[in-house]
Tab-separated table of C-alpha atoms and ligand atoms in Angstrom:
chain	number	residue	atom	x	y	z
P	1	UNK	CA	6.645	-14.444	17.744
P	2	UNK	CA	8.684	-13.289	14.961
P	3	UNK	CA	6.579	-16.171	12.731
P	4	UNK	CA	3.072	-14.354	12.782
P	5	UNK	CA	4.835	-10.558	11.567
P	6	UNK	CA	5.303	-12.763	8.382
P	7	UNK	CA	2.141	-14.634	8.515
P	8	UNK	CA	0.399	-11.285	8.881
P	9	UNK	CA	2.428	-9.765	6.312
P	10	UNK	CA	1.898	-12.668	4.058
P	11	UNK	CA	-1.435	-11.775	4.400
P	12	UNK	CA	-1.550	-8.331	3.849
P	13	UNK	CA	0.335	-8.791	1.004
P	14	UNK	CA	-2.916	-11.137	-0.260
P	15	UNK	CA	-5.249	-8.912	0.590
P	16	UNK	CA	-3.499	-5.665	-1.483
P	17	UNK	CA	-3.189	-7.717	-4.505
P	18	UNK	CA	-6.560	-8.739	-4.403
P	19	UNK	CA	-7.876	-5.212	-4.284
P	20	UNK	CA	-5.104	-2.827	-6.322
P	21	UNK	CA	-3.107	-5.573	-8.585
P	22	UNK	CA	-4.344	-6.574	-12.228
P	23	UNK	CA	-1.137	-7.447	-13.092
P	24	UNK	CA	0.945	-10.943	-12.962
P	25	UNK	CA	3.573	-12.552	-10.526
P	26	UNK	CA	6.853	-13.055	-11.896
P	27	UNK	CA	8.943	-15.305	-9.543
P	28	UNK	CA	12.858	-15.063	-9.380
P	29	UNK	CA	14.071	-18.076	-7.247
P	30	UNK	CA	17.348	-16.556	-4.975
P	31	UNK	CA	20.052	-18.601	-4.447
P	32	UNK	CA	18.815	-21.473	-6.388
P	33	UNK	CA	21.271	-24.943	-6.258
P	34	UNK	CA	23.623	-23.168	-3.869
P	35	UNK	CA	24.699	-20.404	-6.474
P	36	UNK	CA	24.798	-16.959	-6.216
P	37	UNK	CA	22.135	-15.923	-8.608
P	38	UNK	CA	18.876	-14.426	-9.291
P	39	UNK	CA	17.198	-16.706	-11.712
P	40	UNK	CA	15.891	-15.415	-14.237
P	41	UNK	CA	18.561	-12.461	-13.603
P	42	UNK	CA	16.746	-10.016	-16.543
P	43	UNK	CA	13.374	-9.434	-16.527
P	44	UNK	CA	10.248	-7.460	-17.762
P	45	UNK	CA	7.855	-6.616	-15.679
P	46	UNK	CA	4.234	-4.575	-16.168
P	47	UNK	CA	3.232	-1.685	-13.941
P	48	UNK	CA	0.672	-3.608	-11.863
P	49	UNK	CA	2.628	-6.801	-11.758
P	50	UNK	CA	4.469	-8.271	-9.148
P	51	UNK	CA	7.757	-9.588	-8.654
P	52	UNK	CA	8.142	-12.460	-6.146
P	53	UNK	CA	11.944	-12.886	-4.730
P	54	UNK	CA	12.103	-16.738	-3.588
P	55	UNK	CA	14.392	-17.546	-1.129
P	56	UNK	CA	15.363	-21.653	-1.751
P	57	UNK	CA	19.009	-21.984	-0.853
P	58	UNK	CA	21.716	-19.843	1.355
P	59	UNK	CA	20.970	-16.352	3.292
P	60	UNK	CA	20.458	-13.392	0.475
P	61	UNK	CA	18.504	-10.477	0.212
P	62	UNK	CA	16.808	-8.869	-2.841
P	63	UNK	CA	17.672	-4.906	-1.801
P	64	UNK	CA	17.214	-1.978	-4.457
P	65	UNK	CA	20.100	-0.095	-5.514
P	66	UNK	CA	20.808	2.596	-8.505
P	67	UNK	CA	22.872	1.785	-11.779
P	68	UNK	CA	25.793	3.737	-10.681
P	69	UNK	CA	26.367	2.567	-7.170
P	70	UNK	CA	25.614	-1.204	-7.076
P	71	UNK	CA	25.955	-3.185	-3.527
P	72	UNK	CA	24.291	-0.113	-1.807
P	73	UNK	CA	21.274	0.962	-0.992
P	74	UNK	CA	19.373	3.583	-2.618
P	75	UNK	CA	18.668	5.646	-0.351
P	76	UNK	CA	22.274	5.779	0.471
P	77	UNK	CA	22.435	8.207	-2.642
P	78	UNK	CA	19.345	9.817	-2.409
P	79	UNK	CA	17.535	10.865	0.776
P	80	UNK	CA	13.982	11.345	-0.843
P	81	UNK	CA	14.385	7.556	-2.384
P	82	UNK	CA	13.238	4.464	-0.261
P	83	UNK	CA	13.992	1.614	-2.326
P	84	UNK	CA	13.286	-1.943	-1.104
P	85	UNK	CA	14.916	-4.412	0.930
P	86	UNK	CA	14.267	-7.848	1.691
P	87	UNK	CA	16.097	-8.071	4.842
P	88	UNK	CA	18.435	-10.828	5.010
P	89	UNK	CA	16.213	-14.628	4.152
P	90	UNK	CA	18.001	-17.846	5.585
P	91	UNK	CA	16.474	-20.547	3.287
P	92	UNK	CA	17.431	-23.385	6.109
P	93	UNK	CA	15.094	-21.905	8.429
P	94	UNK	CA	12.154	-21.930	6.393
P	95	UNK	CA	13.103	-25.435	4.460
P	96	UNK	CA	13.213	-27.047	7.843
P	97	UNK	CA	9.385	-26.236	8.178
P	98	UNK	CA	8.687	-27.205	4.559
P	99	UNK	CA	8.536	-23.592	3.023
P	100	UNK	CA	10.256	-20.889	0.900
P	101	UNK	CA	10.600	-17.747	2.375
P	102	UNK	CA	9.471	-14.987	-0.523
P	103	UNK	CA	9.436	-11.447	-0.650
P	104	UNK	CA	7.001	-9.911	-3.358
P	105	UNK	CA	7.416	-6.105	-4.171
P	106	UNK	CA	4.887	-4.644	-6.735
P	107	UNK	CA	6.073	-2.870	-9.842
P	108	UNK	CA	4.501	0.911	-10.205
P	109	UNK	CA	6.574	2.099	-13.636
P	110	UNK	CA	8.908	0.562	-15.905
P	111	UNK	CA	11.883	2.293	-15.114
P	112	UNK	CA	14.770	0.009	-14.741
P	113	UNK	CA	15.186	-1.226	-11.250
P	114	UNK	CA	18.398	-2.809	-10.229
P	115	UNK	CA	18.517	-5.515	-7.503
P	116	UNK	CA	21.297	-6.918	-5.551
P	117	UNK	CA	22.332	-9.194	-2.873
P	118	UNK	CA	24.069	-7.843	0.208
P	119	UNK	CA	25.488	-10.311	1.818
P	120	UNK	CA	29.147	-10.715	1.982
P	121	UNK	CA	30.544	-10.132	-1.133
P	122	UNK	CA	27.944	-11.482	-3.029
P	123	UNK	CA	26.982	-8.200	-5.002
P	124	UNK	CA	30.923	-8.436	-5.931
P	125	UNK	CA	31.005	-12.240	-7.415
P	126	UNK	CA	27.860	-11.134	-9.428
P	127	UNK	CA	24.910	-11.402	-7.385
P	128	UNK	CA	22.650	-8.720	-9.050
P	129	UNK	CA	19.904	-8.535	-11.358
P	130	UNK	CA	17.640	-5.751	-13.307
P	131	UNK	CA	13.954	-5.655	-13.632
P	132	UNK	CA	13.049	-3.555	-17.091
P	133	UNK	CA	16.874	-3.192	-18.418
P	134	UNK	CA	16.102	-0.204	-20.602
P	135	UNK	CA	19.379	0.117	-23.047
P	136	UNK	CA	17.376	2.129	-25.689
P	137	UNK	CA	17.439	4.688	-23.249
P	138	UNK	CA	20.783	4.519	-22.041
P	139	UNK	CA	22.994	1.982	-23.792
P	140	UNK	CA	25.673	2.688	-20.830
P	141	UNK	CA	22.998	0.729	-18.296
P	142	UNK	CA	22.973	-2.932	-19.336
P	143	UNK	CA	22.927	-5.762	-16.603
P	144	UNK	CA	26.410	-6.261	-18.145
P	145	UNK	CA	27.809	-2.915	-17.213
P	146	UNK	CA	25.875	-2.768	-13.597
P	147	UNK	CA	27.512	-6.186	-13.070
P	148	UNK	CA	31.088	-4.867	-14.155
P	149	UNK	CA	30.620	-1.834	-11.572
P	150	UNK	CA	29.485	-4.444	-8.858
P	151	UNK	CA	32.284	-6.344	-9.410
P	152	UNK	CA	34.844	-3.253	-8.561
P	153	UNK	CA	32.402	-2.175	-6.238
P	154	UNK	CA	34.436	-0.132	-3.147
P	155	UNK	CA	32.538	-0.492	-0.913
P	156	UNK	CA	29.299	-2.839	0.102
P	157	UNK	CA	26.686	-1.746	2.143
P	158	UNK	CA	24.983	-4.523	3.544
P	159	UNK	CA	22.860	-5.666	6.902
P	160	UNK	CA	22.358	-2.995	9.276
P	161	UNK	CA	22.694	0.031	6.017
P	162	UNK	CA	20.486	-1.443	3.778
P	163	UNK	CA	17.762	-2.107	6.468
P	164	UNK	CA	17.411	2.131	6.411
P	165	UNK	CA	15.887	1.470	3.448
P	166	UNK	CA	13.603	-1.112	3.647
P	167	UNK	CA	10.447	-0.628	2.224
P	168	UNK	CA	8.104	-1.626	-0.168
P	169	UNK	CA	7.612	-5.192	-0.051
P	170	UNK	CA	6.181	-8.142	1.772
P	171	UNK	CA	7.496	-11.009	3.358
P	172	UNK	CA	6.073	-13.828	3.594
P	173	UNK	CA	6.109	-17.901	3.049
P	174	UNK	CA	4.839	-20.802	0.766
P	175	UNK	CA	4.920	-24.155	0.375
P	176	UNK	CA	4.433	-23.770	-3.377
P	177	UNK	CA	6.925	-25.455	-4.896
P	178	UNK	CA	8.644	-22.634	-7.570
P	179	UNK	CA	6.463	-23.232	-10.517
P	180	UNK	CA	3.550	-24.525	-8.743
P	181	UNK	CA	0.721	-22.933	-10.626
P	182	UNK	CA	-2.163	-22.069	-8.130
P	183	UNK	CA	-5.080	-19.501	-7.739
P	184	UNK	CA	-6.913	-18.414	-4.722
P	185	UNK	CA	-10.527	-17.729	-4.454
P	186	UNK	CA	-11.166	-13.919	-5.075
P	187	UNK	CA	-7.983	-13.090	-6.233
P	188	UNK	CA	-7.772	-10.567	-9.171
P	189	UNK	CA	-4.234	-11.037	-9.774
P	190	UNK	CA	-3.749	-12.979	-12.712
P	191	UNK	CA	-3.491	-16.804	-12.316
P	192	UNK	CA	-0.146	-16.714	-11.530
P	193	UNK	CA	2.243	-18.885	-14.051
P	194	UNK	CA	5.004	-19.543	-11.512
P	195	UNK	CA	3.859	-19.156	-7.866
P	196	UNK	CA	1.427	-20.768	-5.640
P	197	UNK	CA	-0.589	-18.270	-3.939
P	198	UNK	CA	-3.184	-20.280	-2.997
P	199	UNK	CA	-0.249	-21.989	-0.906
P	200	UNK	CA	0.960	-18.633	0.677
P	201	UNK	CA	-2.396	-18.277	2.264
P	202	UNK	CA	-2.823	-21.783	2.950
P	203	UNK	CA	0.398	-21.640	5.313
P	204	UNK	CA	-0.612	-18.651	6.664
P	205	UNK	CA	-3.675	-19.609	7.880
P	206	UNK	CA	-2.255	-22.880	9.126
P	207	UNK	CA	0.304	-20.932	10.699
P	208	UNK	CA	-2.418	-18.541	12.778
M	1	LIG	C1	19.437	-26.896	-10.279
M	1	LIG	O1	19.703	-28.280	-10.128
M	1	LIG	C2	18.754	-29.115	-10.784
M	1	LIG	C3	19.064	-30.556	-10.406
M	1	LIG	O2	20.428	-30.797	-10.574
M	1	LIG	C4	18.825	-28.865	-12.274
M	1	LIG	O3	17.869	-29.646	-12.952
M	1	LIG	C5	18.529	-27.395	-12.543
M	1	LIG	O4	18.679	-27.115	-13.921
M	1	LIG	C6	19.458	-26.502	-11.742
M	1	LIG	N1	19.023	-25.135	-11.932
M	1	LIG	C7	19.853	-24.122	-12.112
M	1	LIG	C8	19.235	-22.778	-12.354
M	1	LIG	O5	21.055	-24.248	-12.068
M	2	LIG	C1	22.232	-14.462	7.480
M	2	LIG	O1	23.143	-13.443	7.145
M	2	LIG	C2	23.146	-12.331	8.048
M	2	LIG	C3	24.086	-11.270	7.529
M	2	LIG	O2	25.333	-11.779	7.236
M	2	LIG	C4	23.559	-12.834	9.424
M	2	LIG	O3	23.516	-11.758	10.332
M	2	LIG	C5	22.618	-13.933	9.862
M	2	LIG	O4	23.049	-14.462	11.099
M	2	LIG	C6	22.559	-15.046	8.833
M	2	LIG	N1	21.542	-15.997	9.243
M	2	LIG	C7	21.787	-17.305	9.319
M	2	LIG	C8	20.681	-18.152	9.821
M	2	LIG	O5	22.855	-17.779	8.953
M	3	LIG	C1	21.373	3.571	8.632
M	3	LIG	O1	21.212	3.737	10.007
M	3	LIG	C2	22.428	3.653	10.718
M	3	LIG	C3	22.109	3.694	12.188
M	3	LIG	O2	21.095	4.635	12.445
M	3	LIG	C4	23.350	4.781	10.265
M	3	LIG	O3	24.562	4.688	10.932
M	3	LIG	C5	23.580	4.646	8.770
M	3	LIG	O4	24.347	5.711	8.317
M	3	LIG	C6	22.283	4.621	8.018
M	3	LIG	N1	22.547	4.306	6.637
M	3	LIG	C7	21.931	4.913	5.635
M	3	LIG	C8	22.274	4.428	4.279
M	3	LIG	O5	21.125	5.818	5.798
M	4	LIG	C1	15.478	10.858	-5.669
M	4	LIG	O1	14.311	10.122	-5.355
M	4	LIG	C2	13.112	10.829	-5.599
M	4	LIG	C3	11.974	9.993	-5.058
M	4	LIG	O2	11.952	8.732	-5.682
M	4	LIG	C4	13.002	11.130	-7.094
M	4	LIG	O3	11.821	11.837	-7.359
M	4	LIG	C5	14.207	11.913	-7.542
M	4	LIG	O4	14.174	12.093	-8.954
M	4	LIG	C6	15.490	11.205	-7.149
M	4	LIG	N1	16.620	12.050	-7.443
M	4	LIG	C7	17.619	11.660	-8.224
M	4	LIG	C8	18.745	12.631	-8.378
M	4	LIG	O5	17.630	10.566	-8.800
M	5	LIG	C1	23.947	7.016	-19.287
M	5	LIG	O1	24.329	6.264	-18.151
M	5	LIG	C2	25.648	6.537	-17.713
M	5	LIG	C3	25.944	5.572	-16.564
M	5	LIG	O2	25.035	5.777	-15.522
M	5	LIG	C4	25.744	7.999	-17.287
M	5	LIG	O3	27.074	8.289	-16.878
M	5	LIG	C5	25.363	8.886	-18.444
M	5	LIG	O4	25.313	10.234	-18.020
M	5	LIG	C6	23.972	8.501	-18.958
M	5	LIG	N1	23.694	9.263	-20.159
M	5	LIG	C7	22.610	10.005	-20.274
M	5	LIG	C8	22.425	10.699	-21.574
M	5	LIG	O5	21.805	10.119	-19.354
M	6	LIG	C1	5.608	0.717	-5.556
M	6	LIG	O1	4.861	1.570	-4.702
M	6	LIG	C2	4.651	1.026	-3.412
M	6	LIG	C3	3.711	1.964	-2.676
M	6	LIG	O2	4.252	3.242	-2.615
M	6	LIG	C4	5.987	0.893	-2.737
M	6	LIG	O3	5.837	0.355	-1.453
M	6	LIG	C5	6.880	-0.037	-3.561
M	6	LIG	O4	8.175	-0.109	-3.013
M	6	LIG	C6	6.987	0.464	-4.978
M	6	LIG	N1	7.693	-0.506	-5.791
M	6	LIG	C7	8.950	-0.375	-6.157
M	6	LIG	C8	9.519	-1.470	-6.999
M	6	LIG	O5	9.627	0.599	-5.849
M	7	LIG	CU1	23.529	-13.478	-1.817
């Protein structure tokens, strides 16, 4: 059953944390109120953190792409580069069972790493966002300037493409509502600000 991949995944993603992650979980709700956003859509992130993608409205995905070729995949430039993918997350399915599907990748340098959606022509109408936006480096690469090339984007590489390069990160689900605050016996991450942990295993085990 397609369920316990997530539940075990869910879990694995527990037990990693709880073993290699100091760091903190920064959520980004997907999709929130029916729009086609990443909320917050510009973050910082630590190496040993984590970023949670939550799923809570519509069918997106949080894949990885580089600056100069948003809506596609990186690995689509670059053979040697995985890059993440969420794999496309219907927020119905989940909701129907009370949860929020999330997808939590961890962060291993603070190079900037740009996100989009690839569904439809989401990555187009401005679905995209950018962990560690790093214009001292590179004034050219603002979120602003990766959203203007996503907007005349050519072509969009979505679904079956960007599932070459999925990697990276777990899936999984919680009943935390975003900005529950929870922490989970044994856990070194952090006490996480903005996601319910504890509630990620709690499903999971309910699930099993
Ligand atoms: C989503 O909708 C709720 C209720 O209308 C509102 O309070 C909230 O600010 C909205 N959030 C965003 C990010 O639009
Ligand atoms: C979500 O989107 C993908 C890609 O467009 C599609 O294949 C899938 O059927 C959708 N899932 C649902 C439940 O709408
Ligand atoms: C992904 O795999 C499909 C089918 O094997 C292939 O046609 C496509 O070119 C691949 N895409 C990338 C970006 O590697
Ligand atoms: C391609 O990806 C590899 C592995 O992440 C990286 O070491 C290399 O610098 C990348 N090449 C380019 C041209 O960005
Ligand atoms: C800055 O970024 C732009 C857009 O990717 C690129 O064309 C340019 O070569 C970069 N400049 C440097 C100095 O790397
Ligand atoms: C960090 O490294 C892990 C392990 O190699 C990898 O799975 C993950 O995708 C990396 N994170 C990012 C944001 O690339
Ligand atoms: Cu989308």
């Amino acid at each position: 059953m397609q369920f316990s991949t997530l539940v075990f995944a869910a879990l694995a993603s527990l037990a990693s944390a709880q073993t290699t992650s100091t760091g903190k979980m920064i959520a980004v709700t997907v999709g929130i109120n029916g729009t086609l956003k990443f909320s917050p859509d510009n973050i910082k992130a630590s190496v040993g953190d984590m970023v949670q993608f939550q799923f809570v409205a519509g069918n997106h995905t949080a894949t990885q792409s580089n600056f100069d070729n948003p809506c596609q995949p990186l690995s689509m430039h670059n053979a040697s580069a995985t890059g993440f993918h969420s794999g496309f997350q219907p927020a119905a399915a989940s909701k129907a069972m009370g949860m929020t599907s999330v997808y939590t990748i961890p962060i291993n340098d603070t190079k900037p790493i740009w996100v989009y959606c690839a569904q439809g022509k989401h990555c187009e109408a401005g679905m995209v966002m950018v962990i560690n936006e790093n214009t001292a480096a590179n004034s050219s690469r603002s979120l602003d300037a990766y959203k203007k090339l996503a907007a005349g984007a050519s072509t969009v590489v979505p679904s079956g493409n960007a599932a070459n390069s999925s990697t990276g990160g777990t899936t999984g689900t919680t009943t935390g509502a975003p900005g529950a605050s929870a922490t989970a016996a044994g856990m070194s991450l952090a006490a996480p600000s903005t996601v319910g942990l504890a509630a990620i295993a709690a499903v999971a085990l309910l699930m099993i």
